[in-house]
Short mmCIF file of C-alpha atoms in Angstrom, two decimals:
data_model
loop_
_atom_site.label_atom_id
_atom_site.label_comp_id
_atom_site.label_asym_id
_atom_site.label_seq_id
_atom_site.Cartn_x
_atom_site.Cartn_y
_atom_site.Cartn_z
CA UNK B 1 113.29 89.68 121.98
CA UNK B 2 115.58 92.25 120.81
CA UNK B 3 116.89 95.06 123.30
CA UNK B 4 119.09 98.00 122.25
CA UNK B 5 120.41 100.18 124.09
CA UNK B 6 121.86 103.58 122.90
CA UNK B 7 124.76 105.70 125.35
CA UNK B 8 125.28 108.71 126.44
CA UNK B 9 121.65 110.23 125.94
CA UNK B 10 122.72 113.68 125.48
CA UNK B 11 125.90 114.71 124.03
CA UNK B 12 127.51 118.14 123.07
CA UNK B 13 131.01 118.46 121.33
CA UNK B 14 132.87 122.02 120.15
CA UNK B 15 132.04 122.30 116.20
CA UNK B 16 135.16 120.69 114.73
CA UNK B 17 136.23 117.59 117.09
CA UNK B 18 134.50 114.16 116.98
CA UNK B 19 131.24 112.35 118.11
CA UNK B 20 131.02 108.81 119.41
CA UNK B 21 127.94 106.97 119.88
CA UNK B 22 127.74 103.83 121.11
CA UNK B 23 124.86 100.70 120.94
CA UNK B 24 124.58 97.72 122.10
CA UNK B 25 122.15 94.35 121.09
CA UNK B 26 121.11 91.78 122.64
CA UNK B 27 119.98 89.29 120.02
CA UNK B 28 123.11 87.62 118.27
CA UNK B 29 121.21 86.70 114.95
CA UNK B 30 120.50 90.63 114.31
CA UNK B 31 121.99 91.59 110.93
CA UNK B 32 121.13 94.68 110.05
CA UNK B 33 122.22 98.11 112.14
CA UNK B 34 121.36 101.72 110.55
CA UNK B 35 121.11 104.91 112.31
CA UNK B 36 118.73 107.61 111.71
CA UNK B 37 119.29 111.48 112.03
CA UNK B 38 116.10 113.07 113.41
CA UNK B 39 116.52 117.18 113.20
CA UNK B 40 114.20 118.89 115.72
CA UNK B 41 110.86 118.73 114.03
CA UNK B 42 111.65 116.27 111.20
CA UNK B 43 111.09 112.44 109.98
CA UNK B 44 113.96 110.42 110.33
CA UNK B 45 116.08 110.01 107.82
CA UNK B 46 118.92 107.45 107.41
CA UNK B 47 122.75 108.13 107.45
CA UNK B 48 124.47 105.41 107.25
CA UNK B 49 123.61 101.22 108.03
CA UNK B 50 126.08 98.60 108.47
CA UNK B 51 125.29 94.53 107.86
CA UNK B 52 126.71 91.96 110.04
CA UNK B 53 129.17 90.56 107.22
CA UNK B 54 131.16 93.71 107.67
CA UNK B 55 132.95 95.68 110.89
CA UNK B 56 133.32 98.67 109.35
CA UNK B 57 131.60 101.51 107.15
CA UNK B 58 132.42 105.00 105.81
CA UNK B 59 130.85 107.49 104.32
CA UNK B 60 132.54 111.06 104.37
CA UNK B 61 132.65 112.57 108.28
CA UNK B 62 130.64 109.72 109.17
CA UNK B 63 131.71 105.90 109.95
CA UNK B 64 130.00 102.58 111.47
CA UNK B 65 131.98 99.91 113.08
CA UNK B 66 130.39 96.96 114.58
CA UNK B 67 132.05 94.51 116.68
CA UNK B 68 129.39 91.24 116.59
CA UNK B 69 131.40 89.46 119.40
CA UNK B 70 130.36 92.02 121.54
CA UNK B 71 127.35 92.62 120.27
CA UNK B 72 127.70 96.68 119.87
CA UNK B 73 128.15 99.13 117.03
CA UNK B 74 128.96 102.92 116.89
CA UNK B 75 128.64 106.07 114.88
CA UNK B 76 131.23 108.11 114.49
CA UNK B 77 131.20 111.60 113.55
CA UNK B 78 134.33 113.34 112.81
CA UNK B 79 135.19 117.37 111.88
CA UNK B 80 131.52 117.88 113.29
CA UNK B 81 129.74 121.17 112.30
CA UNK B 82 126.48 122.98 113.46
CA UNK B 83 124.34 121.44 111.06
CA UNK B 84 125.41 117.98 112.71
CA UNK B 85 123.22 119.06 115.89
CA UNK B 86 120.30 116.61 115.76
CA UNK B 87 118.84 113.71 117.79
CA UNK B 88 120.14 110.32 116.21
CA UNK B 89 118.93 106.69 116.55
CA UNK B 90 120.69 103.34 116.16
CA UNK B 91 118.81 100.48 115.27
CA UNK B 92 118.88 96.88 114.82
CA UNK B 93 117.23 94.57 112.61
CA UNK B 94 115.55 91.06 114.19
CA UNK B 95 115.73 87.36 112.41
CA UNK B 96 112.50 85.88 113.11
CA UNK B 97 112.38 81.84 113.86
CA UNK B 98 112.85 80.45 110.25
CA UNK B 99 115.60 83.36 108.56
CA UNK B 100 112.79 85.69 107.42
CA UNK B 101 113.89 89.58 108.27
CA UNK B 102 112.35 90.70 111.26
CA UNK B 103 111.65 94.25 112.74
CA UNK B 104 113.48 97.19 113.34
CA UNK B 105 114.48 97.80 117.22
CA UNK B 106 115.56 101.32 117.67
CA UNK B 107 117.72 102.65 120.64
CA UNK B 108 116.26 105.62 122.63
CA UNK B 109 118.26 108.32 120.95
CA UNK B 110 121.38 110.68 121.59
CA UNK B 111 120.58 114.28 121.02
CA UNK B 112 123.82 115.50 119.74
CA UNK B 113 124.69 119.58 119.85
CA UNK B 114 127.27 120.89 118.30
CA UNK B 115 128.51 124.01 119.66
CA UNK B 116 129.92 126.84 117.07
CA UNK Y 1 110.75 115.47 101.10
CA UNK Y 2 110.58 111.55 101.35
CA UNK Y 3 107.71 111.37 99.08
CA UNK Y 4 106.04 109.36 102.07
CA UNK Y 5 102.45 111.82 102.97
CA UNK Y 6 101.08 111.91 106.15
CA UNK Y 7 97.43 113.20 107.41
CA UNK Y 8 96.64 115.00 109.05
CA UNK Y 9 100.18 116.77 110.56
CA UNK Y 10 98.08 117.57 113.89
CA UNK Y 11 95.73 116.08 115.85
CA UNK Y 12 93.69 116.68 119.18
CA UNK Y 13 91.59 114.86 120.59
CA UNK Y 14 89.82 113.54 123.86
CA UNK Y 15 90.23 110.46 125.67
CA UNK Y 16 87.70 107.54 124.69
CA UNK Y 17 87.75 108.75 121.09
CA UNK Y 18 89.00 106.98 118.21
CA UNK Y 19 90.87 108.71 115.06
CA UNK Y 20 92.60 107.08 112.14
CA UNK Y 21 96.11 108.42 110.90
CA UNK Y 22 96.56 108.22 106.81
CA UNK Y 23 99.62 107.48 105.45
CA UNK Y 24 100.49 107.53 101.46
CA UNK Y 25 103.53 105.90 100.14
CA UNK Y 26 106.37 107.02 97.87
CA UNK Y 27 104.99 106.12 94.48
CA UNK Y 28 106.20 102.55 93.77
CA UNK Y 29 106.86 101.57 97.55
CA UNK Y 30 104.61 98.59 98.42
CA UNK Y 31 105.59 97.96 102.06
CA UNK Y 32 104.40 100.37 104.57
CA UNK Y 33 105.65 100.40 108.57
CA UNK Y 34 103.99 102.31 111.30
CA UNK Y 35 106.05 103.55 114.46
CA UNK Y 36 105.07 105.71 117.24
CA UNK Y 37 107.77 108.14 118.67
CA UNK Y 38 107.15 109.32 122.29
CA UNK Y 39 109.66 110.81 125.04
CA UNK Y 40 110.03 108.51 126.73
CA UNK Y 41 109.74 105.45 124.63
CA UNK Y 42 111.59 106.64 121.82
CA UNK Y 43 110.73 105.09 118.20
CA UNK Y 44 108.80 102.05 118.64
CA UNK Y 45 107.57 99.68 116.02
CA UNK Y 46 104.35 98.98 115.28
CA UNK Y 47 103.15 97.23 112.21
CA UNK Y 48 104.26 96.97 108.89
CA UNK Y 49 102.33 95.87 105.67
CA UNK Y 50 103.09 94.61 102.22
CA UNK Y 51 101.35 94.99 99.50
CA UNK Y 52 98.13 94.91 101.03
CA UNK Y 53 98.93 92.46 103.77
CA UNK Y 54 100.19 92.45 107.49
CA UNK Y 55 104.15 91.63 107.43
CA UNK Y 56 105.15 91.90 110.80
CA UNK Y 57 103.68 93.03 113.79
CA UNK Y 58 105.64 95.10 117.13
CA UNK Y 59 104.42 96.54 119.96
CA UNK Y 60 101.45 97.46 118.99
CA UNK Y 61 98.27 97.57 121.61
CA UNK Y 62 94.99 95.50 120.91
CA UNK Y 63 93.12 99.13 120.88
CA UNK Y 64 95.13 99.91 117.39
CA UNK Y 65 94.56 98.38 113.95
CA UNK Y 66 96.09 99.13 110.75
CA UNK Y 67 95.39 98.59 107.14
CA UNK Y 68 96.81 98.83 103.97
CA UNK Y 69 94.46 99.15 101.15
CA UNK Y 70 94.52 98.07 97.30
CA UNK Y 71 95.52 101.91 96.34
CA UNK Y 72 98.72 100.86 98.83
CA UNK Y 73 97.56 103.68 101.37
CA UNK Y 74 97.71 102.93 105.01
CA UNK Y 75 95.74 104.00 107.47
CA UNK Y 76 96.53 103.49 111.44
CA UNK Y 77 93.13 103.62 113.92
CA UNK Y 78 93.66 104.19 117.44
CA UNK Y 79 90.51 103.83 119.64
CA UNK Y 80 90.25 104.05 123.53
CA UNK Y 81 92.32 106.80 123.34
CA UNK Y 82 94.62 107.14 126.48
CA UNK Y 83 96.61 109.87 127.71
CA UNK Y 84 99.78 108.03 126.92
CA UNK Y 85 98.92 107.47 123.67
CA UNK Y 86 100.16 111.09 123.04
CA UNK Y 87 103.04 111.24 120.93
CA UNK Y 88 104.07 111.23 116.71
CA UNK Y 89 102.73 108.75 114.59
CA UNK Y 90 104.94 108.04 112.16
CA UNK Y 91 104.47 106.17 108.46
CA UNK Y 92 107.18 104.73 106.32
CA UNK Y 93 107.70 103.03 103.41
CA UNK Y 94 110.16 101.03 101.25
CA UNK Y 95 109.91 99.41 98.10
CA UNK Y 96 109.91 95.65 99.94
CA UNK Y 97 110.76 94.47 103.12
CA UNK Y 98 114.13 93.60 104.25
CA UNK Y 99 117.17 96.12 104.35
CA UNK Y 100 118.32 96.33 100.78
CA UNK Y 101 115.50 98.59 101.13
CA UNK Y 102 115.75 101.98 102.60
CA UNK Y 103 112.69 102.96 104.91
CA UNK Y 104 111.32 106.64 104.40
CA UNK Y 105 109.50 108.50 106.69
CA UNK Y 106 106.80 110.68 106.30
CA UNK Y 107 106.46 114.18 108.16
CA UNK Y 108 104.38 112.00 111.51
CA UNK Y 109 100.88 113.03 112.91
CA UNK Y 110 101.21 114.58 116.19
CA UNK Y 111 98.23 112.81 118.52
CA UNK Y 112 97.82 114.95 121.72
CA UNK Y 113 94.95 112.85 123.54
CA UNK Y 114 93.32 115.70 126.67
#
């Protein structure tokens, strides 16, 4: 089945520079990739998601690009800013046998701190 | 606030016991996932239902069930309760499956099995 994996685990920028996150997949026929923002205490809550039609997504400070030859995607965070500090998850979505949509895989996390 | 409910916010219990996790949609969301979130494991799958019937099913042990009733309300039971099955619960919902539909979380239940 699906494995992702989700690098570095912990990472912790000075407010105002960037934030790179990286995933990888394991199951070529995933087509779906969001990541989640999880503030300390809260649900999840989705940022951004990128489909497998397209290598590259923006929206404001944030940006997805996947590369499906390789099989990874990342989040990228630019001008970051306290309120950025937060654990956040990458995830990918399965094809079951047949084409239906399958499940939602989710890496182990990156808690991200952003230092003032 | 996702609109997506979640009782209760806190539970404790002992192991052996059984306790059932409620979830409540966002009005008009008819599919319903279930995940559980621990340290180690991170956010794992378990079941998702639409519209009254199981979808899809993840990692989830023989000891749990789910169901999702006519109202569209789901509720998780865990029995057998393990140490390890400490962690957040957590309920979500969309308006269908597949991702042209956003998932929403719900606040979790924290399970803390003694």
């Amino acid at each position: 089945g699906e494995n992702v994996e989700q690098h570095p685990s912990t990472l912790s920028v000075q407010e105002g520079d960037s934030a790179v996150i990286k995933c990888t997949y394991s199951d070529s026929a995933s087509n779906y990739f969001p990541w989640y923002k999880q503030e300390l205490g809260k649900r999840p809550q989705l940022i951004i998601d990128i489909r497998s039609n397209v290598g590259e997504k923006k929206d404001q400070r944030i940006a997805v690009t996947l590369n499906k030859t390789a099989k990874h995607f990342s989040l990228h965070i630019t001008e970051t800013q306290p309120e950025d500090s937060a654990v956040y998850f990458c995830a990918a979505r399965t094809v079951n046998y047949g084409g239906s949509q399958g499940n939602l895989i989710f890496g182990k996390g990156t808690k991200l701190s952003v230092k003032p | 606030d996702s609109g997506v409910t979640q009782t209760p916010k806190h539970l404790i219990t002992a192991t052996g016991q059984r306790v059932t996790l409620r979830c409540s949609p966002r009005s008009g969301d008819l599919s319903v996932y279930w995940y559980q979130q621990s340290l180690d494991q991170g956010l794992q799958f378990l079941i998702q239902y639409y519209n009254g019937e199981e979808r899809a099913k993840g990692n989830i042990l023989e000891r749990f069930s789910a169901q999702q009733f006519p109202d569209l309300h789901s509720e998780l039971n865990l029995s057998s309760l393990e140490l390890g099955d400490s962690a957040l619960y957590f309920c979500a919902s969309s308006v269908a499956p597949g991702d042209l539909y956003e998932q929403y979380f719900g606040p979790g239940t924290r399970l803390t099995v003694t």
